[in-house]
PDB file of N, CA, C and O in Angstrom:
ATOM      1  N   UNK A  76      22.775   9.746  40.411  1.00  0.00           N
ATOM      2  CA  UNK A  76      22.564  10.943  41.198  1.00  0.00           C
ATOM      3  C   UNK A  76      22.735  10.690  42.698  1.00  0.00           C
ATOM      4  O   UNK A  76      22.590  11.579  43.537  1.00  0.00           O
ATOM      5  N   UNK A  77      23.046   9.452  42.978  1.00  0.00           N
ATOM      6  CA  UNK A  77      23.398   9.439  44.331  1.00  0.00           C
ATOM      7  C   UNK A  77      24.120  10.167  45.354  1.00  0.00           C
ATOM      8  O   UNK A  77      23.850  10.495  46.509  1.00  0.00           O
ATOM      9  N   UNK A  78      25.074  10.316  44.624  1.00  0.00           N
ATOM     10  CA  UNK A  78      26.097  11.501  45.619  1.00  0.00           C
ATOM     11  C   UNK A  78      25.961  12.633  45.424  1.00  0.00           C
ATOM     12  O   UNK A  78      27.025  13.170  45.732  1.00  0.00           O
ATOM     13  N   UNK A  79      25.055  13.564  44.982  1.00  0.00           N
ATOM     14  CA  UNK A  79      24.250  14.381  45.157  1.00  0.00           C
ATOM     15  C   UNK A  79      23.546  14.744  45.614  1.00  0.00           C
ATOM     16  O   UNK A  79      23.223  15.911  45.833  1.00  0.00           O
ATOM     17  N   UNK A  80      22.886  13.283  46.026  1.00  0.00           N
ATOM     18  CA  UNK A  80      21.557  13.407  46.550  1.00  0.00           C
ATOM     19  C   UNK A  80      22.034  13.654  48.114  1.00  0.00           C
ATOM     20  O   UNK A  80      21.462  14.488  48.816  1.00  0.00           O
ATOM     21  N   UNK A  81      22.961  12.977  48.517  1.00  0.00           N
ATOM     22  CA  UNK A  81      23.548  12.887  49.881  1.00  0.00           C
ATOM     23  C   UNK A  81      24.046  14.484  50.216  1.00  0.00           C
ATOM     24  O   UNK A  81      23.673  15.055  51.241  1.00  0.00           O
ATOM     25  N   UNK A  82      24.713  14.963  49.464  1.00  0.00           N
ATOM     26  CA  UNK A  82      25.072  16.934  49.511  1.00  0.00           C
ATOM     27  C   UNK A  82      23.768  17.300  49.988  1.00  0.00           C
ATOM     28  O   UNK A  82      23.637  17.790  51.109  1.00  0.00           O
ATOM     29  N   UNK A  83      22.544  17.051  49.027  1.00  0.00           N
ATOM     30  CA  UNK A  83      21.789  17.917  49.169  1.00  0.00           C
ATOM     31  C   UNK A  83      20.587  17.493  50.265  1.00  0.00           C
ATOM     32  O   UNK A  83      19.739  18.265  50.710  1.00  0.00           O
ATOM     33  N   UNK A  84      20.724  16.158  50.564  1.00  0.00           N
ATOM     34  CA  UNK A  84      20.453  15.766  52.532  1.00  0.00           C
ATOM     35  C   UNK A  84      20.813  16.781  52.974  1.00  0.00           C
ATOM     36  O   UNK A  84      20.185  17.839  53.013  1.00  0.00           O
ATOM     37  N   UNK A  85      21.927  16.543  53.374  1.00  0.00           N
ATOM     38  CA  UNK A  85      23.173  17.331  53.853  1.00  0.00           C
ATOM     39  C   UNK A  85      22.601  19.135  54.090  1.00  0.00           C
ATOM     40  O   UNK A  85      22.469  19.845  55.087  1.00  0.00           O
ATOM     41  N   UNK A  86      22.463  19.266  53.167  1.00  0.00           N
ATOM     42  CA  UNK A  86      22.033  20.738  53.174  1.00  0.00           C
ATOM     43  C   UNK A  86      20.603  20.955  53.070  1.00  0.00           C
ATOM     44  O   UNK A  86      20.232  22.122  53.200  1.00  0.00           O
ATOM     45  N   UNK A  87      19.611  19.946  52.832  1.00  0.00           N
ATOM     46  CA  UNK A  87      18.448  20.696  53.325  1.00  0.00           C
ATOM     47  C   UNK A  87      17.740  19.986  54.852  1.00  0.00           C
ATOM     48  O   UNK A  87      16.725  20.337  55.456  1.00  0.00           O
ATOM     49  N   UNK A  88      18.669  18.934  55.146  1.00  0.00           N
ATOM     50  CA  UNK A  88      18.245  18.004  56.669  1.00  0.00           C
ATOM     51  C   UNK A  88      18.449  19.087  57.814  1.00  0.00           C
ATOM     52  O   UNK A  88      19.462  19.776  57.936  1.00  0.00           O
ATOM     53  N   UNK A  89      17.141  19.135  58.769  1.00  0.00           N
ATOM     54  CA  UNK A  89      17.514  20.204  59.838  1.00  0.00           C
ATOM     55  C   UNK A  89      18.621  19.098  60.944  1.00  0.00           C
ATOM     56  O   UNK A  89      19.059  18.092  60.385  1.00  0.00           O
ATOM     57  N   UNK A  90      19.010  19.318  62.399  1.00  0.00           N
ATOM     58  CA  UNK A  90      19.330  18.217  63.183  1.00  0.00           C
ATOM     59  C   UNK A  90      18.132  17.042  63.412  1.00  0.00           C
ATOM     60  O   UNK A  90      17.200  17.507  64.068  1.00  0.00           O
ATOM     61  N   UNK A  91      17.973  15.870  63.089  1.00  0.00           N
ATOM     62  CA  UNK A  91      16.849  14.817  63.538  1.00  0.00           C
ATOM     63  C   UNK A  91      16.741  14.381  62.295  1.00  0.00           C
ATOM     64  O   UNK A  91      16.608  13.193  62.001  1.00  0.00           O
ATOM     65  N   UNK A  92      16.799  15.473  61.361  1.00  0.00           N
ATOM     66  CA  UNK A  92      16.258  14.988  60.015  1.00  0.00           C
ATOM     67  C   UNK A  92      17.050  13.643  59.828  1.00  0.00           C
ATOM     68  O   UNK A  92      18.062  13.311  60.445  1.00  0.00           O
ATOM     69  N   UNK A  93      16.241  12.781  58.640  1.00  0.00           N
ATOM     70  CA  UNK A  93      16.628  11.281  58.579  1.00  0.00           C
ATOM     71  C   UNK A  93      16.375  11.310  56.450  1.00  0.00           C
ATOM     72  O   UNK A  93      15.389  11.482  55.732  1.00  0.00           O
ATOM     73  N   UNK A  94      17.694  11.070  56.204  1.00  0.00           N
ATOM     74  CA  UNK A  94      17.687  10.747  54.570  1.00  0.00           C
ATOM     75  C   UNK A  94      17.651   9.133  54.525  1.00  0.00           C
ATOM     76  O   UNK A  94      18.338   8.392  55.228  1.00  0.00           O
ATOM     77  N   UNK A  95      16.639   8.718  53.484  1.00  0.00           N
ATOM     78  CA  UNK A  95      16.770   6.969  53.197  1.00  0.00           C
ATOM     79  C   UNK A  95      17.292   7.093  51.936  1.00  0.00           C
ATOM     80  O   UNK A  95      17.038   8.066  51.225  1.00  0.00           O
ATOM     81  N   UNK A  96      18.143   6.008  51.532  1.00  0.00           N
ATOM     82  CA  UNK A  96      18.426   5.992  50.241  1.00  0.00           C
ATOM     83  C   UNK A  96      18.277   3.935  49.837  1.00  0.00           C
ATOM     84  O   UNK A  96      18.990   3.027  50.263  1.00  0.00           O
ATOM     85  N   UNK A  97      16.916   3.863  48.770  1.00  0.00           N
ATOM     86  CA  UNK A  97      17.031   2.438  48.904  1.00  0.00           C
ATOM     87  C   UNK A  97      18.355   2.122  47.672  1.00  0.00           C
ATOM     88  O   UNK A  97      19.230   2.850  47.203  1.00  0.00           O
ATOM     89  N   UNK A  98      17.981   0.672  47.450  1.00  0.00           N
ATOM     90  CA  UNK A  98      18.952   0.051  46.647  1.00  0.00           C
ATOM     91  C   UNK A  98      20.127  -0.124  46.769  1.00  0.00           C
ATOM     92  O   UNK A  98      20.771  -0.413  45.761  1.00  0.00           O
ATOM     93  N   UNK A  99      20.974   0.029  48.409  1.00  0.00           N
ATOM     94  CA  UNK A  99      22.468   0.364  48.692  1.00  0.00           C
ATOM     95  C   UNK A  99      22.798  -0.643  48.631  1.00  0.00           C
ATOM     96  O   UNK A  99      24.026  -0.651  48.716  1.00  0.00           O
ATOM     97  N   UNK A 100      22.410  -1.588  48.524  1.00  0.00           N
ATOM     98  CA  UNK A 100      23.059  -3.083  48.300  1.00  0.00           C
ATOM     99  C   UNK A 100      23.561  -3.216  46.697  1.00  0.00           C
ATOM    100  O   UNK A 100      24.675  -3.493  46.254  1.00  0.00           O
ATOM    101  N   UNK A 101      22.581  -2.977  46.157  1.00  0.00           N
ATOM    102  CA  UNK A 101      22.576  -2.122  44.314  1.00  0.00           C
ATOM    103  C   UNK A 101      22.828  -4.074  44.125  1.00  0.00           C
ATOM    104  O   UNK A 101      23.959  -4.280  43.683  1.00  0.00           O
ATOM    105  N   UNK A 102      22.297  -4.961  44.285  1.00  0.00           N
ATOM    106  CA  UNK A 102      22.018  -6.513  43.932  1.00  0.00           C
ATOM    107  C   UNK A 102      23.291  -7.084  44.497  1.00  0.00           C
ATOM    108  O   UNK A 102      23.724  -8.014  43.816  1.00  0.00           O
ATOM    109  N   UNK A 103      23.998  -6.784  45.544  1.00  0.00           N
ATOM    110  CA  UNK A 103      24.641  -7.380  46.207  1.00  0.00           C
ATOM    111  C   UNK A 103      25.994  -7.149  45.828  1.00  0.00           C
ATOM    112  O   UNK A 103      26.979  -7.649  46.372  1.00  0.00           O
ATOM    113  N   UNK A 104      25.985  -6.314  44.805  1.00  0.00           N
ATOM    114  CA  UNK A 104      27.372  -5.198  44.365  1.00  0.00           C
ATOM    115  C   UNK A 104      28.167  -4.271  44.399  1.00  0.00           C
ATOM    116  O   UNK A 104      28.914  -3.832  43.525  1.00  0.00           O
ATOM    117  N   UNK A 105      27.871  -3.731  46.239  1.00  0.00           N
ATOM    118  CA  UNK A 105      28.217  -2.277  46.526  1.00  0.00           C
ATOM    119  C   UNK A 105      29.792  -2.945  47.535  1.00  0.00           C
ATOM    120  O   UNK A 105      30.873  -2.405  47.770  1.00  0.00           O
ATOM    121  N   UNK A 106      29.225  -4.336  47.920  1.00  0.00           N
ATOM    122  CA  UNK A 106      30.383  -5.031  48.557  1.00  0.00           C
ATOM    123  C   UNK A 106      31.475  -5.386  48.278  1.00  0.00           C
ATOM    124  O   UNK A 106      32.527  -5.468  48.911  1.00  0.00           O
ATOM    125  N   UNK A 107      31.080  -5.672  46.940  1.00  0.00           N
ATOM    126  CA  UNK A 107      32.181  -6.386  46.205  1.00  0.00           C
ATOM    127  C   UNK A 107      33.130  -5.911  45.263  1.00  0.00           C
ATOM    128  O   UNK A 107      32.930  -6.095  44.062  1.00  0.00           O
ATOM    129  N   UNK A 108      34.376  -5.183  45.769  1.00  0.00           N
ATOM    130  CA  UNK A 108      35.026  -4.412  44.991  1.00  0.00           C
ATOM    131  C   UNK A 108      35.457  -4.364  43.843  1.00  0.00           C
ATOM    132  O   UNK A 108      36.063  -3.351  43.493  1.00  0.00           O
ATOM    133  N   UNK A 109      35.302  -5.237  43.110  1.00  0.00           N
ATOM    134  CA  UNK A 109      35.647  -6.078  42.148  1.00  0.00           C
ATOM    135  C   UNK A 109      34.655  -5.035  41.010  1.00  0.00           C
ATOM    136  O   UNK A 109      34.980  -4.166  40.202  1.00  0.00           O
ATOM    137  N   UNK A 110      33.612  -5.498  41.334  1.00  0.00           N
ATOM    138  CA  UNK A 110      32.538  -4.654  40.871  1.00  0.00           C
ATOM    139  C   UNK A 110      32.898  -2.704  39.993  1.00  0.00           C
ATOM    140  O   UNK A 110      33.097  -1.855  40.862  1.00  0.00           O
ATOM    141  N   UNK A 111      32.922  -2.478  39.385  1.00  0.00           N
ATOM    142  CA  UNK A 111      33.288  -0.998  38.751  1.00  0.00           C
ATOM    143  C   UNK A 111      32.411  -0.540  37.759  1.00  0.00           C
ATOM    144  O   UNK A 111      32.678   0.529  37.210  1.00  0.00           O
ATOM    145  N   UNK A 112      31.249  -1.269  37.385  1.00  0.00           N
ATOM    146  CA  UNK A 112      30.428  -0.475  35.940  1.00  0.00           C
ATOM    147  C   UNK A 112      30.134   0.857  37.164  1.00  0.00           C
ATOM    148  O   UNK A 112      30.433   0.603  38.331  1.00  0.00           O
ATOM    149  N   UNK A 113      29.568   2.199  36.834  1.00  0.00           N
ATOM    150  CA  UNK A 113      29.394   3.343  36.920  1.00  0.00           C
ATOM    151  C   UNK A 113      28.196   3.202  37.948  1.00  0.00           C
ATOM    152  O   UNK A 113      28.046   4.029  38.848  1.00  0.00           O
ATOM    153  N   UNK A 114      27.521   2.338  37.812  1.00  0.00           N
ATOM    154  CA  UNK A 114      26.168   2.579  38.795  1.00  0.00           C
ATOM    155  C   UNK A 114      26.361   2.460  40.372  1.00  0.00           C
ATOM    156  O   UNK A 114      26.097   3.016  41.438  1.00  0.00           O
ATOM    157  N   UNK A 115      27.145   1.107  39.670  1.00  0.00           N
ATOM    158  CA  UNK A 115      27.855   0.379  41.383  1.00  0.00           C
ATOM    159  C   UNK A 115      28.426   1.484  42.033  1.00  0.00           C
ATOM    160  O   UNK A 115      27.816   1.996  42.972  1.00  0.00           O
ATOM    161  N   UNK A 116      29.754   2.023  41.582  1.00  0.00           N
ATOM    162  CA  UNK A 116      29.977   2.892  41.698  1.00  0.00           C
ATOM    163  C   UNK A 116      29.559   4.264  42.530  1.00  0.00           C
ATOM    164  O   UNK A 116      29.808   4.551  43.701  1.00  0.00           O
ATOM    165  N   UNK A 117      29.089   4.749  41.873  1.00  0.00           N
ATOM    166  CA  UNK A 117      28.216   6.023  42.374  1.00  0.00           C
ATOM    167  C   UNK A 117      27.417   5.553  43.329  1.00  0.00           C
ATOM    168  O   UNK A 117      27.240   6.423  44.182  1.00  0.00           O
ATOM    169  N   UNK A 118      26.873   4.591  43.557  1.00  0.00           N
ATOM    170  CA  UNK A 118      26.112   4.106  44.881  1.00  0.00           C
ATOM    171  C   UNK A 118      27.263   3.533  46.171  1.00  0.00           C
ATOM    172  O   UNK A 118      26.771   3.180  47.243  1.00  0.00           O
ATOM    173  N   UNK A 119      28.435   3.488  46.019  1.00  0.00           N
ATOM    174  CA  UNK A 119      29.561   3.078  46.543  1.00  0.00           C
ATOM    175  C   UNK A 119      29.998   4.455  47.041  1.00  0.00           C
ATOM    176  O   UNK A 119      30.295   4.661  48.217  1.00  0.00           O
ATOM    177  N   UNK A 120      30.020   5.345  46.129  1.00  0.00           N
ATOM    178  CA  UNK A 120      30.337   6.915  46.663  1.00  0.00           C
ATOM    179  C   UNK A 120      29.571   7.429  47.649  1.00  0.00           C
ATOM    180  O   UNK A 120      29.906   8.312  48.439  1.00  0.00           O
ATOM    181  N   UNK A 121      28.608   6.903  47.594  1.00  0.00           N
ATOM    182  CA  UNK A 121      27.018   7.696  48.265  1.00  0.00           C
ATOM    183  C   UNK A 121      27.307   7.067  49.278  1.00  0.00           C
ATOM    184  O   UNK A 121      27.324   7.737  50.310  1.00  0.00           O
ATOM    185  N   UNK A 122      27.590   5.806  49.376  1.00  0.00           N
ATOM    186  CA  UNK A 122      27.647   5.041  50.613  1.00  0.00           C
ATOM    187  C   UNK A 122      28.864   5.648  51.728  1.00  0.00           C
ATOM    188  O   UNK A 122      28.683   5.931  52.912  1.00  0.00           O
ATOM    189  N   UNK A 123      30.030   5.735  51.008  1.00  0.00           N
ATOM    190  CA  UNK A 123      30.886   6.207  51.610  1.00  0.00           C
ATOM    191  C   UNK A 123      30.793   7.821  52.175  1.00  0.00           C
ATOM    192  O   UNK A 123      31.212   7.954  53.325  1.00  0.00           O
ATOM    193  N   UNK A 124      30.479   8.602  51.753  1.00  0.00           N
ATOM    194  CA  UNK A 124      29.929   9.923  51.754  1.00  0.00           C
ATOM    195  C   UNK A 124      29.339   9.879  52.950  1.00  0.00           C
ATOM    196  O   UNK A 124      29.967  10.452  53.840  1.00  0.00           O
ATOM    197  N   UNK A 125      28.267   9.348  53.270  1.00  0.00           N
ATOM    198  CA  UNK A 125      27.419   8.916  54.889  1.00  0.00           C
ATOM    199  C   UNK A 125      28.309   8.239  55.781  1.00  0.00           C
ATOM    200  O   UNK A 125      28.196   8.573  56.961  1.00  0.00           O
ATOM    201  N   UNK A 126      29.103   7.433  55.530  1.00  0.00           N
ATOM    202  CA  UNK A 126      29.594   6.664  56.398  1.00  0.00           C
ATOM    203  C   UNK A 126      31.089   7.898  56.881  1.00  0.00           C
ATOM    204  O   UNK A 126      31.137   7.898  58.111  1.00  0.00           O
ATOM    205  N   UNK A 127      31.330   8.103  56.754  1.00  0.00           N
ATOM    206  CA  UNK A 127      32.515   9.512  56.671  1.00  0.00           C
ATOM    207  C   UNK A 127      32.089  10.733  57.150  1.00  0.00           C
ATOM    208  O   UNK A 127      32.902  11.355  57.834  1.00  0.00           O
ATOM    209  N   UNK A 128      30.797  11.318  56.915  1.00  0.00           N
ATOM    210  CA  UNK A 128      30.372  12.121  57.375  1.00  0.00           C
ATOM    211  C   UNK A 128      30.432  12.096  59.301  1.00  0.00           C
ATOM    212  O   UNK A 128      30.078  11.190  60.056  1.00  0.00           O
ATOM    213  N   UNK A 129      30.824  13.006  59.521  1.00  0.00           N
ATOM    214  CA  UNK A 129      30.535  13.062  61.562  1.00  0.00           C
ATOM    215  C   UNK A 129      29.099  13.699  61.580  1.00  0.00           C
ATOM    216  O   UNK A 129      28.657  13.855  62.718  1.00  0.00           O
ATOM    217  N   UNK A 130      28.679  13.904  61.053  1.00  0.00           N
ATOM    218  CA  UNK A 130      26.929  14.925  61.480  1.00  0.00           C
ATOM    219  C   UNK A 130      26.169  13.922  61.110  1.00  0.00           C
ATOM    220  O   UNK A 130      25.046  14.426  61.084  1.00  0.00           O
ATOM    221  N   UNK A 131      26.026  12.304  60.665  1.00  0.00           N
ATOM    222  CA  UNK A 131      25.759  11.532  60.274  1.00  0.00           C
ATOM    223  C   UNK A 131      25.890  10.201  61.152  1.00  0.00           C
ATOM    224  O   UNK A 131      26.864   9.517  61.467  1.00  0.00           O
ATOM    225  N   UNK A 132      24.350  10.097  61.458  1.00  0.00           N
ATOM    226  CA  UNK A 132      24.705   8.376  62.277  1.00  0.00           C
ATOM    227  C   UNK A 132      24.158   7.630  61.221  1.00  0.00           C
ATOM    228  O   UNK A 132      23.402   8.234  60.461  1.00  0.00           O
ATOM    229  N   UNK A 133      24.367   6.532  61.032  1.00  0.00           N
ATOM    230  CA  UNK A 133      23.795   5.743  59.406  1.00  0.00           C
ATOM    231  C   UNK A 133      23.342   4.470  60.174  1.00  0.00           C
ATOM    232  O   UNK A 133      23.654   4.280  61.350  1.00  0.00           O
ATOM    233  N   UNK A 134      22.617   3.643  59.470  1.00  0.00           N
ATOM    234  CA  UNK A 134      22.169   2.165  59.495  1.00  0.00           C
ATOM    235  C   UNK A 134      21.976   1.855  58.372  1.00  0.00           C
ATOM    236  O   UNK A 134      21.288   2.491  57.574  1.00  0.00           O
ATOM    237  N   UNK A 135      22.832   0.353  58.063  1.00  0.00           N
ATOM    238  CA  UNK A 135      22.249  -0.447  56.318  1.00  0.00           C
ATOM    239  C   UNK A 135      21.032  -1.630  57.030  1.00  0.00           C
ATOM    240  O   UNK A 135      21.202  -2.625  57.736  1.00  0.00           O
ATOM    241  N   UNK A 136      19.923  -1.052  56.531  1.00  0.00           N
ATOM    242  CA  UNK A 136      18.718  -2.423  56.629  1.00  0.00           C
ATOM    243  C   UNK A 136      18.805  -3.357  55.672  1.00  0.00           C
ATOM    244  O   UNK A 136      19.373  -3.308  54.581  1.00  0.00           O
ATOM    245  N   UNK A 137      18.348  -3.990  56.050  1.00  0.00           N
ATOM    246  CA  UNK A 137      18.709  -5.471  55.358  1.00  0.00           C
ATOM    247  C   UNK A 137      16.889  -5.625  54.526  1.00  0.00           C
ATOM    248  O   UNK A 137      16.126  -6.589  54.456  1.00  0.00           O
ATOM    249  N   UNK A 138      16.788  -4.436  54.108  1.00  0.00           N
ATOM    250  CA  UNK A 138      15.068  -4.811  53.218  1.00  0.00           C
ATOM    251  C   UNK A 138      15.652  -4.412  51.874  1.00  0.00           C
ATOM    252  O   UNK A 138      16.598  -3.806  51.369  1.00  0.00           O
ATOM    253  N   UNK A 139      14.551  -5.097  51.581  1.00  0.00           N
ATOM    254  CA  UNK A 139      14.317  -4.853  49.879  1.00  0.00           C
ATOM    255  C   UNK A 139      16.198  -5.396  49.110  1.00  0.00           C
ATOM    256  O   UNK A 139      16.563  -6.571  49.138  1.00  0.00           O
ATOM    257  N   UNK A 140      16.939  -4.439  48.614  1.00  0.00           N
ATOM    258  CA  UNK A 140      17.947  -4.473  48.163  1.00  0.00           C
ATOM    259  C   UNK A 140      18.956  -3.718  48.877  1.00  0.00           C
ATOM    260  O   UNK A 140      20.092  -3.468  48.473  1.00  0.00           O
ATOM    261  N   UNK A 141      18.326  -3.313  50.194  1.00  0.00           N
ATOM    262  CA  UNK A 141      19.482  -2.202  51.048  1.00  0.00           C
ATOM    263  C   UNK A 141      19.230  -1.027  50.973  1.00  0.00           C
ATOM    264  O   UNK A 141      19.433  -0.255  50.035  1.00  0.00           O
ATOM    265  N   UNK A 142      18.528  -0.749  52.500  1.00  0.00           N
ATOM    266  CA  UNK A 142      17.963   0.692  52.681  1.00  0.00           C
ATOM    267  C   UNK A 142      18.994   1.238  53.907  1.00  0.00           C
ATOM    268  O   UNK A 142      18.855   1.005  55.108  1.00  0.00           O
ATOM    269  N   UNK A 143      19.712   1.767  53.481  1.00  0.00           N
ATOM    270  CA  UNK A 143      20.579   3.058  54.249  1.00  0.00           C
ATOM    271  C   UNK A 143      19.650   4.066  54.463  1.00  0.00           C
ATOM    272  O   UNK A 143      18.782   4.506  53.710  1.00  0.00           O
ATOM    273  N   UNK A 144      20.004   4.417  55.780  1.00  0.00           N
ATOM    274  CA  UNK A 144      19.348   5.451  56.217  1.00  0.00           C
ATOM    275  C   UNK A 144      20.043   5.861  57.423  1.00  0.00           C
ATOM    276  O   UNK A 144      20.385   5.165  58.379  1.00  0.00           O
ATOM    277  N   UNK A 145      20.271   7.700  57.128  1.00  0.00           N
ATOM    278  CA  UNK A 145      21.000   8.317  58.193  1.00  0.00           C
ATOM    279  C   UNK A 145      20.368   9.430  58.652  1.00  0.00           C
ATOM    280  O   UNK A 145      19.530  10.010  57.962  1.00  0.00           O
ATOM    281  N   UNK A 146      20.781   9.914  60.107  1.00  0.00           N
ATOM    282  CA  UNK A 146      20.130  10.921  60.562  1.00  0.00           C
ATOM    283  C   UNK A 146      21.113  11.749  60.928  1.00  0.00           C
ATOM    284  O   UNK A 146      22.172  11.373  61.431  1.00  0.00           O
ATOM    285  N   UNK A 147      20.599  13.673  60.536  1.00  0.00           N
ATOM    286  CA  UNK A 147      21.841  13.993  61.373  1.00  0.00           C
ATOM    287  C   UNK A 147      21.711  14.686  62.755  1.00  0.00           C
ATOM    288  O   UNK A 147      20.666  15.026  63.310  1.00  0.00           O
ATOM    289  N   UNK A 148      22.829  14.809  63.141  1.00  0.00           N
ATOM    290  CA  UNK A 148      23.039  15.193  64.536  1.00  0.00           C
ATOM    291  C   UNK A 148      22.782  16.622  64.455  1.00  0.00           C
ATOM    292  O   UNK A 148      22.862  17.322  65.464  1.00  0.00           O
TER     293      UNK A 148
END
């Protein structure tokens, strides 16, 4: 449900609002293209989705397994 979840940031974030999404690292598999089972994947979409977006400033933290988190403009 990741890239869903990012639409619906998207549409219920006022300007300031801030979406986190953990696990973007997804065990060190969102990097590595190689990588294709469905989970990776869809967390690869989500990732890209934020990073592409212009109403979107993003940061990947380096906690847990990879906490992305964007705010929009």
């Amino acid at each position: 449900d990741y890239p869903e979840s990012v639409e619906e940031a998207l549409r219920l974030l006022g300007h300031g609002g801030v979406n986190a999404m953990a696990n973007a690292s997804w065990h060190d598999r969102t990097a590595d293209e190689s990588n294709i089972d469905a989970e990776t994947e869809a967390i690869r979409k989500a990732l890209n989705a934020v990073r592409d977006n212009e109403d979107l400033i993003s940061s990947l933290l380096p906690v847990g397994d990879g906490l992305l988190v964007a705010v929009k403009r």
